PDB file of C-alpha atoms in Angstrom:
ATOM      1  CA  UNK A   1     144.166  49.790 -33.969  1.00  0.00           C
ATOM      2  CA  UNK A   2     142.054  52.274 -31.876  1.00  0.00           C
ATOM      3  CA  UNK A   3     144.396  50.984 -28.692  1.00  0.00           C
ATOM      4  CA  UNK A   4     147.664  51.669 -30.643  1.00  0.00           C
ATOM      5  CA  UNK A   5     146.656  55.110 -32.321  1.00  0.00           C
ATOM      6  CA  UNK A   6     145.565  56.301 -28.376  1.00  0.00           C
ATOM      7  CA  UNK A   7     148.851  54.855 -27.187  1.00  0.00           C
ATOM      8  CA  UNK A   8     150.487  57.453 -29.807  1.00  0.00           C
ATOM      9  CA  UNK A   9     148.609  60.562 -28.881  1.00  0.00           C
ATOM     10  CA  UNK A  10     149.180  59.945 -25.031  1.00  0.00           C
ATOM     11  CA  UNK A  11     153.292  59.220 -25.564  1.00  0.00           C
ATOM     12  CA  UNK A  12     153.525  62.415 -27.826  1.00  0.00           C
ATOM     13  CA  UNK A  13     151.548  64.688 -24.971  1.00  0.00           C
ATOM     14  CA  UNK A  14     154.352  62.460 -22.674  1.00  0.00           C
ATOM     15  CA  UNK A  15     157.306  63.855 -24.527  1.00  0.00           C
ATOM     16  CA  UNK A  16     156.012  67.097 -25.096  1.00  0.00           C
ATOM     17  CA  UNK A  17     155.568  67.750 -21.346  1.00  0.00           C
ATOM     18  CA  UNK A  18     158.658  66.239 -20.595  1.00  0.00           C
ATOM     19  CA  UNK A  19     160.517  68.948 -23.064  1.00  0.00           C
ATOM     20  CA  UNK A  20     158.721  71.788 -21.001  1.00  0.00           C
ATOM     21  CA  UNK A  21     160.145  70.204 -17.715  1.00  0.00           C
ATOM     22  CA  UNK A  22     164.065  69.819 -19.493  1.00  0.00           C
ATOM     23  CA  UNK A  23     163.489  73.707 -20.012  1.00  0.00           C
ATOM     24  CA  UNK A  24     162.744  74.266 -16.627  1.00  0.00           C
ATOM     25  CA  UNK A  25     165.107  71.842 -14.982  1.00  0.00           C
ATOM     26  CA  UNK A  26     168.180  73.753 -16.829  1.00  0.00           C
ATOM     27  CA  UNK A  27     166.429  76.687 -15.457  1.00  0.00           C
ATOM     28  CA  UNK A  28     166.579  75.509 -11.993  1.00  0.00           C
ATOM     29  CA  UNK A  29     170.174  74.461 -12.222  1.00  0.00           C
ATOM     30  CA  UNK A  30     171.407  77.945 -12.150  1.00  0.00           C
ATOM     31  CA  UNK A  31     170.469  78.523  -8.899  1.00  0.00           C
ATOM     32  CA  UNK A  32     169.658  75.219  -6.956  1.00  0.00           C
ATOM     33  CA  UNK A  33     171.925  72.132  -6.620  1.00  0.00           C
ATOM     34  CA  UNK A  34     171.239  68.906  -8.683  1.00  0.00           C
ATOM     35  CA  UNK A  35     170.051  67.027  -5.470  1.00  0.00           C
ATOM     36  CA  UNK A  36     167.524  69.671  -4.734  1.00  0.00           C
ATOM     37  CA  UNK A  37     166.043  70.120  -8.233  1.00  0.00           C
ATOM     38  CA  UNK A  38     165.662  65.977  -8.486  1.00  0.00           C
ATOM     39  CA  UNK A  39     164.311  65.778  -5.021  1.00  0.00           C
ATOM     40  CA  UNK A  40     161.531  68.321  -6.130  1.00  0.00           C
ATOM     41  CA  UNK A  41     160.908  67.279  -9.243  1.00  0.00           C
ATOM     42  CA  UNK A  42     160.070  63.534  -7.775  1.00  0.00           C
ATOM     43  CA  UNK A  43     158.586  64.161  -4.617  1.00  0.00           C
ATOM     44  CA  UNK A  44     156.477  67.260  -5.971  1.00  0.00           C
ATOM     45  CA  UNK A  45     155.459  64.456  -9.118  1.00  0.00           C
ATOM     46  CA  UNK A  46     154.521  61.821  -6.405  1.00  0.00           C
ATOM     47  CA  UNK A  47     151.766  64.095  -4.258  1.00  0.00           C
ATOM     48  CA  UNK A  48     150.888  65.430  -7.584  1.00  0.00           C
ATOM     49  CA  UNK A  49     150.023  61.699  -8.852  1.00  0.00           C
ATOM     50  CA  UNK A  50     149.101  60.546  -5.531  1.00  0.00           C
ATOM     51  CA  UNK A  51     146.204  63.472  -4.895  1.00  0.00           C
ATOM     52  CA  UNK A  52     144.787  63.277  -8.229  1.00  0.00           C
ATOM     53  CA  UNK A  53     144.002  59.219  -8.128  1.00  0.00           C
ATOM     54  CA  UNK A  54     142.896  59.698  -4.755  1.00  0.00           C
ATOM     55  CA  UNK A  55     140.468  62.067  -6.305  1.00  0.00           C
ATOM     56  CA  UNK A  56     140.126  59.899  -9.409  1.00  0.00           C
ATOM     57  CA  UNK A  57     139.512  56.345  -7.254  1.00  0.00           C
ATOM     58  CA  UNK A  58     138.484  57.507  -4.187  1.00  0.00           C
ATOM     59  CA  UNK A  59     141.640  55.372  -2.915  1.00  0.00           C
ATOM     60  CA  UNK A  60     145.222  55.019  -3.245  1.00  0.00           C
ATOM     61  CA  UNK A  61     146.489  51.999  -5.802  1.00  0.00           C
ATOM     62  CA  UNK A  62     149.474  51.090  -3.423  1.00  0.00           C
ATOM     63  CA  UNK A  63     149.632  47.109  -4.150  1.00  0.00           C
ATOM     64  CA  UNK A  64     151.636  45.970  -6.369  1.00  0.00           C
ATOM     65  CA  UNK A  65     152.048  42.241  -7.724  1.00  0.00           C
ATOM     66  CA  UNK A  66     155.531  43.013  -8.375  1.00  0.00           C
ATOM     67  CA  UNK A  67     157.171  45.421  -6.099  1.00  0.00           C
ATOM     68  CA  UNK A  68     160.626  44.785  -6.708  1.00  0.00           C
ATOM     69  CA  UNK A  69     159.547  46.194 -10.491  1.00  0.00           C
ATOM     70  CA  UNK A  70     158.236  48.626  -9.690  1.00  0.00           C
ATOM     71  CA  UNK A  71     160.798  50.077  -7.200  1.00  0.00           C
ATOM     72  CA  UNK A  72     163.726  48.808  -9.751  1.00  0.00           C
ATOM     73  CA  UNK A  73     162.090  50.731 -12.076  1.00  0.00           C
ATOM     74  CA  UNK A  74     161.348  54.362 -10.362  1.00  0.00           C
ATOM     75  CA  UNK A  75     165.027  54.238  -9.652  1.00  0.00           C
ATOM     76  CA  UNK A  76     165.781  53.493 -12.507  1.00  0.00           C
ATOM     77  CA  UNK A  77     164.036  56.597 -13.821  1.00  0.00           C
ATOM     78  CA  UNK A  78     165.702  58.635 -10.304  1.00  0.00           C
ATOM     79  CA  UNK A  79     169.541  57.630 -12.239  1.00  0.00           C
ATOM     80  CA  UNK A  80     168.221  58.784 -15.944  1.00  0.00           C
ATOM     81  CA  UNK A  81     167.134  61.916 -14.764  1.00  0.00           C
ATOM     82  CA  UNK A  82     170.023  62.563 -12.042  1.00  0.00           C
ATOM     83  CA  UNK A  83     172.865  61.704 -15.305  1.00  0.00           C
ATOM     84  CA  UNK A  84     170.497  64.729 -17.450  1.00  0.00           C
ATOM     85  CA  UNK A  85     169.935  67.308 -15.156  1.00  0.00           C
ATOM     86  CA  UNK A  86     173.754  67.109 -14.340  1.00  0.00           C
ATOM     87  CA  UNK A  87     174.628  67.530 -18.104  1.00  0.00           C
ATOM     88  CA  UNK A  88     171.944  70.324 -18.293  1.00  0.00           C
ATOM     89  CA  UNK A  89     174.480  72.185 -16.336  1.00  0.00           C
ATOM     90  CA  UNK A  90     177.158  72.149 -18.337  1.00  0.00           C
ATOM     91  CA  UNK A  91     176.006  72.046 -22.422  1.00  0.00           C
ATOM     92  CA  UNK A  92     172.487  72.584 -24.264  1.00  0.00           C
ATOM     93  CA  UNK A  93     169.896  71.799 -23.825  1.00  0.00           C
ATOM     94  CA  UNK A  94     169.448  70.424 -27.691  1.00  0.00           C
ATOM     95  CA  UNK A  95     172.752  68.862 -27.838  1.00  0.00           C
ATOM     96  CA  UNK A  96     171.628  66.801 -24.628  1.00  0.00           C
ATOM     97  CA  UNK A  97     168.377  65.590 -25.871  1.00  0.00           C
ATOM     98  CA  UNK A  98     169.432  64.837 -29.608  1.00  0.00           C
ATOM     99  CA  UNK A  99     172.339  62.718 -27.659  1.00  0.00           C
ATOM    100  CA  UNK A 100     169.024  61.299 -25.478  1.00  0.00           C
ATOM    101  CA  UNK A 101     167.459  59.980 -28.837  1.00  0.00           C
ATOM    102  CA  UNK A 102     169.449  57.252 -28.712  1.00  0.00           C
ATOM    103  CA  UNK A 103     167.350  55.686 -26.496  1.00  0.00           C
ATOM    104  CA  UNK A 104     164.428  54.595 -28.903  1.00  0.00           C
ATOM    105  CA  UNK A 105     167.175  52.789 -30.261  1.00  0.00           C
ATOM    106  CA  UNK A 106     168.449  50.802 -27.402  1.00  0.00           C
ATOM    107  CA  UNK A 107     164.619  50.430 -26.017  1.00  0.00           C
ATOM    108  CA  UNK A 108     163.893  48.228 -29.630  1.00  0.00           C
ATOM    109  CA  UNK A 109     166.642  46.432 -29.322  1.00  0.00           C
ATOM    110  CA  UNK A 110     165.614  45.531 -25.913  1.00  0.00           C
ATOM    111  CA  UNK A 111     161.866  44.746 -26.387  1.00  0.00           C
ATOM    112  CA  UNK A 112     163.574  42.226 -29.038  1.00  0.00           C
ATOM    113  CA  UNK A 113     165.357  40.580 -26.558  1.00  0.00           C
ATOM    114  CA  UNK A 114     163.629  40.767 -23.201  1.00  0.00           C
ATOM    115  CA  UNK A 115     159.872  41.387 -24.635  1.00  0.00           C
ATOM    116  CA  UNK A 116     160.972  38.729 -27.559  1.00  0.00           C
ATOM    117  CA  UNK A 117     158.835  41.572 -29.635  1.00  0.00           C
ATOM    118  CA  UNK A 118     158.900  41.532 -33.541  1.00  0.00           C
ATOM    119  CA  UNK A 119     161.917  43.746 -34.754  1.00  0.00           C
ATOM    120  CA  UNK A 120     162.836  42.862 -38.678  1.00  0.00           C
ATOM    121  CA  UNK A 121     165.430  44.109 -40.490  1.00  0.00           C
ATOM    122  CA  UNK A 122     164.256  47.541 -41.194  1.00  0.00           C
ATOM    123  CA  UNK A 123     164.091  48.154 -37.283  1.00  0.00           C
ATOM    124  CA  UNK A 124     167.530  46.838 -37.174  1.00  0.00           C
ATOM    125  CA  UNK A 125     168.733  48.922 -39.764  1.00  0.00           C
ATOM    126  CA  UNK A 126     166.914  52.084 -38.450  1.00  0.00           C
ATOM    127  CA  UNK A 127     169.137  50.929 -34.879  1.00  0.00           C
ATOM    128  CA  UNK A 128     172.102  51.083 -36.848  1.00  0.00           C
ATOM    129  CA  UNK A 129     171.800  54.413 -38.534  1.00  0.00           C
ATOM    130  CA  UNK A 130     170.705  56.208 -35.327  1.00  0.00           C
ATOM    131  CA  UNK A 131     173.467  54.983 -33.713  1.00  0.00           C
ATOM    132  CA  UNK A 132     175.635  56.413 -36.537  1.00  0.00           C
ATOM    133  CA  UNK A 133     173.670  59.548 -35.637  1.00  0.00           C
ATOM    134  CA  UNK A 134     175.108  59.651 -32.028  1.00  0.00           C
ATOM    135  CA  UNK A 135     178.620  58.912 -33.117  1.00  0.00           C
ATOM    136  CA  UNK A 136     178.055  62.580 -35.163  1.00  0.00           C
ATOM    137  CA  UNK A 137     177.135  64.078 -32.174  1.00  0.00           C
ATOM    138  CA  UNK A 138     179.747  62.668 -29.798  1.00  0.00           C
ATOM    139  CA  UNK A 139     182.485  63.499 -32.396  1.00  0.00           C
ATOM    140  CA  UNK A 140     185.232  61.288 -30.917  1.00  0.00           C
ATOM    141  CA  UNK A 141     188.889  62.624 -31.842  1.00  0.00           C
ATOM    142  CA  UNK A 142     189.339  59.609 -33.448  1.00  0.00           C
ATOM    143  CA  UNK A 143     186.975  60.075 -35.881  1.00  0.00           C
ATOM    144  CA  UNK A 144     186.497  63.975 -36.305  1.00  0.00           C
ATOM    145  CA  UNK A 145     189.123  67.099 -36.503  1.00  0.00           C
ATOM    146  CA  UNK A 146     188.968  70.015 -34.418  1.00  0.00           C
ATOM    147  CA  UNK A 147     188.018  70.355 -30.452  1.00  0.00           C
ATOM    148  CA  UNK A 148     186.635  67.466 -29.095  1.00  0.00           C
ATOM    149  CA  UNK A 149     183.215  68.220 -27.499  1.00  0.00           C
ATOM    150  CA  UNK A 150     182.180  68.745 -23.949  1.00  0.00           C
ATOM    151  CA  UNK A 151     182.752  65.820 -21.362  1.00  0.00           C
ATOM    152  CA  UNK A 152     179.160  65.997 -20.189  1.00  0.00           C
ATOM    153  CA  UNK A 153     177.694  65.104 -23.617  1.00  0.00           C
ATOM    154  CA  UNK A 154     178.246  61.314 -22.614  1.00  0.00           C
ATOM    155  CA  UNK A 155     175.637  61.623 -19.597  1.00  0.00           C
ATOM    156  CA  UNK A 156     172.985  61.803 -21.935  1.00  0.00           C
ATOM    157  CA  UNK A 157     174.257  58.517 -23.621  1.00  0.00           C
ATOM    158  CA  UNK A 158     174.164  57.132 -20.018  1.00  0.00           C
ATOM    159  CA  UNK A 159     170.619  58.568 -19.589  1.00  0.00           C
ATOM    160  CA  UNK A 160     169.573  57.409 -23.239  1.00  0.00           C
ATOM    161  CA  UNK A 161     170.450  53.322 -22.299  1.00  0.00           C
ATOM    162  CA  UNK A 162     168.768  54.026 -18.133  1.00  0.00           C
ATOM    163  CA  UNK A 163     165.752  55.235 -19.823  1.00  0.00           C
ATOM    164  CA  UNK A 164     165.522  52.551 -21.810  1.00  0.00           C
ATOM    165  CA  UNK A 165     165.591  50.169 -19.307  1.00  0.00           C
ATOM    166  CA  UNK A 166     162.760  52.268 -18.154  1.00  0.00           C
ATOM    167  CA  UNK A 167     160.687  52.088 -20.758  1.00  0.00           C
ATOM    168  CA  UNK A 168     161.037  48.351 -21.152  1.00  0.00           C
ATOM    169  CA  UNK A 169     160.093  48.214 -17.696  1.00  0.00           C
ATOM    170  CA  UNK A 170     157.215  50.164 -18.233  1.00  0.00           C
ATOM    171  CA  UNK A 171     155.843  47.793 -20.751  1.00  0.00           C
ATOM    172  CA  UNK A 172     156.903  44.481 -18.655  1.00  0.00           C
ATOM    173  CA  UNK A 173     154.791  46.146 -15.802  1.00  0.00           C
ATOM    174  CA  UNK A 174     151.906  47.364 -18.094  1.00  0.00           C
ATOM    175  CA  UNK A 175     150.474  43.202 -18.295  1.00  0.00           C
ATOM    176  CA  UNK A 176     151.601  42.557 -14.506  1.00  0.00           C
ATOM    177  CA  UNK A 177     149.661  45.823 -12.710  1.00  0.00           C
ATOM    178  CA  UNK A 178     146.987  48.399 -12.792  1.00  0.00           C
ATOM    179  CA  UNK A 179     148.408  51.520 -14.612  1.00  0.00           C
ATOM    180  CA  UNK A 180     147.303  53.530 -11.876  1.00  0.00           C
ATOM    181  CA  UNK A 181     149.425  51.551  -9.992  1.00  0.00           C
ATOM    182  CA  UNK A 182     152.490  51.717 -11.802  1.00  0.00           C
ATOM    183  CA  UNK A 183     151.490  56.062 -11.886  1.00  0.00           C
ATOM    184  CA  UNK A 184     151.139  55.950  -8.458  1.00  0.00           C
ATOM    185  CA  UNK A 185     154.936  54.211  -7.933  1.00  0.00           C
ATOM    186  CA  UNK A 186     156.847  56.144 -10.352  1.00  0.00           C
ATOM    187  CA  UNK A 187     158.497  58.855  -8.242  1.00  0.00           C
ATOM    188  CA  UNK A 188     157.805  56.919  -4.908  1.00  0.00           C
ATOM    189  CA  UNK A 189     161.367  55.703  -4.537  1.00  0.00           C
ATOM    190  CA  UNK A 190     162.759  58.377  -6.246  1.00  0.00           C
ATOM    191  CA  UNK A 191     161.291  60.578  -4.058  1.00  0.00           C
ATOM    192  CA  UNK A 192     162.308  58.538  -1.047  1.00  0.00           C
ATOM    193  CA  UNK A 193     166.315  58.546  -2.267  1.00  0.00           C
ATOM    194  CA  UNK A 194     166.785  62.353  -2.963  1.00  0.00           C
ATOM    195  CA  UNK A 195     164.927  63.119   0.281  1.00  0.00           C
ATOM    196  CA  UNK A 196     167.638  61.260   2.113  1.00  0.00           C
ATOM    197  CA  UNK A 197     170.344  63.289  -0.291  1.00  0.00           C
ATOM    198  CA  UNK A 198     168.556  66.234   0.228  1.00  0.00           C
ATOM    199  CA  UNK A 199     170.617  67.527   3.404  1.00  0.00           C
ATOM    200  CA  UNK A 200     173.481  67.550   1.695  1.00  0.00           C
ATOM    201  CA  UNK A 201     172.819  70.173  -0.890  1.00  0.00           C
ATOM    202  CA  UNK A 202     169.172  72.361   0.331  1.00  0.00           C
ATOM    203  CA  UNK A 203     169.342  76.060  -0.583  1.00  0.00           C
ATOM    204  CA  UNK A 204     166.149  77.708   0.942  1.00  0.00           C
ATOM    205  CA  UNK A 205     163.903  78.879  -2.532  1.00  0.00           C
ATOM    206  CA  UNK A 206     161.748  81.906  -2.411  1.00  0.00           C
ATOM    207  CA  UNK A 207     158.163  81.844  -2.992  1.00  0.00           C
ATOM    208  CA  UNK A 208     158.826  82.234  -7.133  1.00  0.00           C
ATOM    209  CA  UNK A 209     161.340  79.320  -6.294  1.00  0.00           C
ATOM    210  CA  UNK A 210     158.729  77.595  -4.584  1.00  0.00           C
ATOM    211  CA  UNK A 211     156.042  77.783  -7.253  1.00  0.00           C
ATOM    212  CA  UNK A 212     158.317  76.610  -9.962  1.00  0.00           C
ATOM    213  CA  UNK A 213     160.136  73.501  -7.818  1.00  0.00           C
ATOM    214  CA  UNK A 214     156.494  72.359  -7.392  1.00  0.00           C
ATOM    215  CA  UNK A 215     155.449  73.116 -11.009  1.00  0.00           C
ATOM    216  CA  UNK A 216     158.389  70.631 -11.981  1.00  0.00           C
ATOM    217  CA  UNK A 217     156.930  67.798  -9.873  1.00  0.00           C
ATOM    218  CA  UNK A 218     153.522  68.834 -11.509  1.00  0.00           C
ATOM    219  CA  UNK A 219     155.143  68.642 -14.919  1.00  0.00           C
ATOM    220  CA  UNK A 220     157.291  65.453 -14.107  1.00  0.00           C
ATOM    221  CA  UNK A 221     153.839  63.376 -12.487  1.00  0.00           C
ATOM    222  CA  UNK A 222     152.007  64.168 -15.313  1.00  0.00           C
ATOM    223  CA  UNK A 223     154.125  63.322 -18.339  1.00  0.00           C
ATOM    224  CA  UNK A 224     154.848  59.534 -16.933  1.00  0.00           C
ATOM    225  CA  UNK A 225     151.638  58.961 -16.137  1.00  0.00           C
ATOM    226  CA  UNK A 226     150.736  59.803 -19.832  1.00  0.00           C
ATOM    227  CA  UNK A 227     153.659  57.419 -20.406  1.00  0.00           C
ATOM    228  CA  UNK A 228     152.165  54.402 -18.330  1.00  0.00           C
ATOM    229  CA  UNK A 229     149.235  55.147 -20.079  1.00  0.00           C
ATOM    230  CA  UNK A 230     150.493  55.194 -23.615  1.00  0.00           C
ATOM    231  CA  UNK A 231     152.532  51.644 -22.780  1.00  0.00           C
ATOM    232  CA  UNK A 232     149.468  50.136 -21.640  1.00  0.00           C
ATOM    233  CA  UNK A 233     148.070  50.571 -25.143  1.00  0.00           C
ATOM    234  CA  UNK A 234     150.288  50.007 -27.388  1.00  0.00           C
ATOM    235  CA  UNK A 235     153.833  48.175 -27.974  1.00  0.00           C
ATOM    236  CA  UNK A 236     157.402  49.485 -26.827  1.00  0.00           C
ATOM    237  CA  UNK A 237     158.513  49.164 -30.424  1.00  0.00           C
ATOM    238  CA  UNK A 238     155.645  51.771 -31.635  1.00  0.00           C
ATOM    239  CA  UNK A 239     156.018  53.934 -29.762  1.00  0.00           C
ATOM    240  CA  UNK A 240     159.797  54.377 -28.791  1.00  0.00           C
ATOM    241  CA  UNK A 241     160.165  56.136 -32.197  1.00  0.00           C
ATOM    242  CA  UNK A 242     157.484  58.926 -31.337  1.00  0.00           C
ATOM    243  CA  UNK A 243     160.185  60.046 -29.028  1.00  0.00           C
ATOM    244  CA  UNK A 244     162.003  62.026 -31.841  1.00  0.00           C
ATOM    245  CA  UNK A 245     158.972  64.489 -31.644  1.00  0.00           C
ATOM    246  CA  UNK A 246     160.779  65.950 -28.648  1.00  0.00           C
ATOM    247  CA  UNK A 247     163.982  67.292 -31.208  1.00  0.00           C
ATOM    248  CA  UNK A 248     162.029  69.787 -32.184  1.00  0.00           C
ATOM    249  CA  UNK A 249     161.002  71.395 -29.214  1.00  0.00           C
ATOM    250  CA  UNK A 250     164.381  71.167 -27.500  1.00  0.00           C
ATOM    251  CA  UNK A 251     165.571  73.165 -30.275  1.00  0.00           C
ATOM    252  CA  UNK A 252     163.274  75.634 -30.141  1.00  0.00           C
ATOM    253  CA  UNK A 253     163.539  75.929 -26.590  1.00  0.00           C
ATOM    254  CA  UNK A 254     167.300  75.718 -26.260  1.00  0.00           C
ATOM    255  CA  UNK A 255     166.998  79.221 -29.036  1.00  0.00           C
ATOM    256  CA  UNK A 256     164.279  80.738 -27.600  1.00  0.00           C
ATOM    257  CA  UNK A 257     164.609  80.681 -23.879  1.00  0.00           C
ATOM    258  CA  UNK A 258     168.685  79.931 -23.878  1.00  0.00           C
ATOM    259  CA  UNK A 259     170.279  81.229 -27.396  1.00  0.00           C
ATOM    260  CA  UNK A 260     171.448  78.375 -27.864  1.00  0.00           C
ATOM    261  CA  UNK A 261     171.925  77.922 -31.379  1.00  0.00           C
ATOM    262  CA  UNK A 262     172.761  74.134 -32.298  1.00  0.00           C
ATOM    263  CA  UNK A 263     175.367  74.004 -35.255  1.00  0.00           C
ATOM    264  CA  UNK A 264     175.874  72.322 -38.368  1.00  0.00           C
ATOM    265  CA  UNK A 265     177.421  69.162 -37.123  1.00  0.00           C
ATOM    266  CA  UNK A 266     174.117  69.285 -33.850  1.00  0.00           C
ATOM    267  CA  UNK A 267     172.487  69.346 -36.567  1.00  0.00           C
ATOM    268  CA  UNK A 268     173.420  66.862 -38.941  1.00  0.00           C
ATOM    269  CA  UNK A 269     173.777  64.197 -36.091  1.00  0.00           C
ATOM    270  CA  UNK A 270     169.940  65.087 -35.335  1.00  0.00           C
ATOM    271  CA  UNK A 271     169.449  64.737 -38.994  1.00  0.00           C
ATOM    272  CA  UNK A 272     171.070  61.057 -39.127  1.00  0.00           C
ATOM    273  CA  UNK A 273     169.294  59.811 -35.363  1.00  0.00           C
ATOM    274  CA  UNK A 274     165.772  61.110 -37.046  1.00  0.00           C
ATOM    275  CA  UNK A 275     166.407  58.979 -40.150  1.00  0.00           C
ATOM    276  CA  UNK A 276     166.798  55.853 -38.273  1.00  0.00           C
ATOM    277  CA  UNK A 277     163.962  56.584 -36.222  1.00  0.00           C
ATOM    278  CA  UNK A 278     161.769  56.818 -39.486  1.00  0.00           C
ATOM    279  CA  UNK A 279     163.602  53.609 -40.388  1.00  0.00           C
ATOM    280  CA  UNK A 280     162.118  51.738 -37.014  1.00  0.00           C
ATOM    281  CA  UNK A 281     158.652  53.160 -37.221  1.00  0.00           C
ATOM    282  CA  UNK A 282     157.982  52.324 -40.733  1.00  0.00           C
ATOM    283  CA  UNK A 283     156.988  48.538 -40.226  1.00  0.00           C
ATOM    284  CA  UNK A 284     154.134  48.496 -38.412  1.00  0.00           C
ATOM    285  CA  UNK A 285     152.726  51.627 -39.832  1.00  0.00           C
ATOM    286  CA  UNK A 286     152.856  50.056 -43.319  1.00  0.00           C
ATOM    287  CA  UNK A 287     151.388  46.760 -41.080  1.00  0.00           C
ATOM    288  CA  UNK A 288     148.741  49.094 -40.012  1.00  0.00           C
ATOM    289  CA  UNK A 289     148.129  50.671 -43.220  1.00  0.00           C
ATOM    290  CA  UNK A 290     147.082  47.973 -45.086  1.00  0.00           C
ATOM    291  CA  UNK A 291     144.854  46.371 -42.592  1.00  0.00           C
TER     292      UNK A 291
END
């Protein structure tokens, strides 16, 4: 119980960081390429990781039992975040994370299958409705009058069923290696891939530019390493739920830094993905309730 309830608290100081670093990636995008602001934010994350357990241990966790996993799994994170930042540039920051929440959804699903994790009916059902929350937000012609919405709102779809993977990863990795070690290999490939991209798109940042590239990777180290250490305590299916913390904050960071203003229909697909994450969380709560 202790394990689980620690798991929480570390996954929701996770997704709060990681709504700080959205802000400042869309930030970023105005005046760096894509390429540049995703090799910063992993490379600046690794050193960031790697200096503090070499502080922490005295030593640098670099063996892994499972390798492959591991590098699998920091690129799959390098393709979730490439897909975001790339929709950052073109619609809100909100609309792109509410469209993101569809990940807890596809990461139960998957710790039913591949984790062969306990998901009954109300899980299933909480799947369903979120997904029905998405299809709000997407607004296919099809289905909904007026102008069809930006192009870019898919990416975050793409990101949303990446991360997933991710996360699922995460957790397969948690009972196979050291958590420090997992940390420690998070941005390593990442960082490797967008350093060989980097040529391709480098604009030279000024000292401000500087600070705030390397404040990313800061941002970006810390929040999965929370999130390695949250999915070493406690199961996928807890705590992919917790994600829909992060709504909030994207909201209130797409008004007050962007004036972005979601509208009715933002918000009514929010409304819809929250009530199926409610829907998947209440099971083992009302498990742990009563024991």
């Amino acid at each position: 119980m202790q394990s689980s309830l620690a798991g929480v608290a570390l996954q929701l100081a996770a997704l709060a960081t990681f709504v700080v670093m959205d802000t400042i990636i869309k930030l970023l995008t105005a005046h760096f390429a894509v390429p540049q602001v995703m090799w910063a934010r992993f490379l600046f994350g690794f050193i960031t990781v790697a200096i503090a357990l070499r502080i922490a241990m005295g030593h640098f966790p670099w063996r892994s039992r499972a390798p492959g996993l591991q590098t699998l799994r920091s690129l799959t994170l390098a393709a979730c975040n490439w897909l975001f930042t790339t929709a950052l540039v073109h619609i809100p920051l909100a609309d792109a994370t509410a469209v993101g929440f569809a990940s807890p959804l596809f990461t139960v699903a998957l710790a039913a299958v591949w984790l062969k994790e306990s998901v009954g009916w109300r899980r299933w059902t909480g799947v369903v409705v979120g997904l029905v929350g998405v299809v709000v937000l997407l607004r296919p012609p099809f289905l909904f009058a007026g102008e069809p919405v930006h192009w870019a709102m898919l990416l975050p779809l793409g990101t949303a069923a990446l991360f997933a993977v991710y996360q699922i990863l995460t957790r397969k990795l948690a009972a196979i290696d050291d958590p420090r070690t997992t940390i420690l290999h998070t941005s390593l490939a990442a960082a490797l891939v967008t350093s060989a991209m980097l040529p391709t798109a480098w604009s030279w940042p000024s000292t401000g530019g500087w600070g705030v590239l390397v404040l990313l990777g800061i941002l970006g180290g810390a929040g999965h390493g929370l999130m390695v250490l949250a999915f070493a305590r406690a199961p996928v299916s807890l705590l992919a739920p917790m994600s829909y913390t992060q709504m909030i904050w994207a909201v209130l960071a797409g008004i007050l830094v962007f004036a972005d203003f979601p509208d009715m229909m933002t918000l009514a697909g929010m409304a819809v993905i929250a009530a199926g994450g409610v829907l998947v969380a209440l099971p083992d709560r009302a498990r742990q309730g009563s024991a």
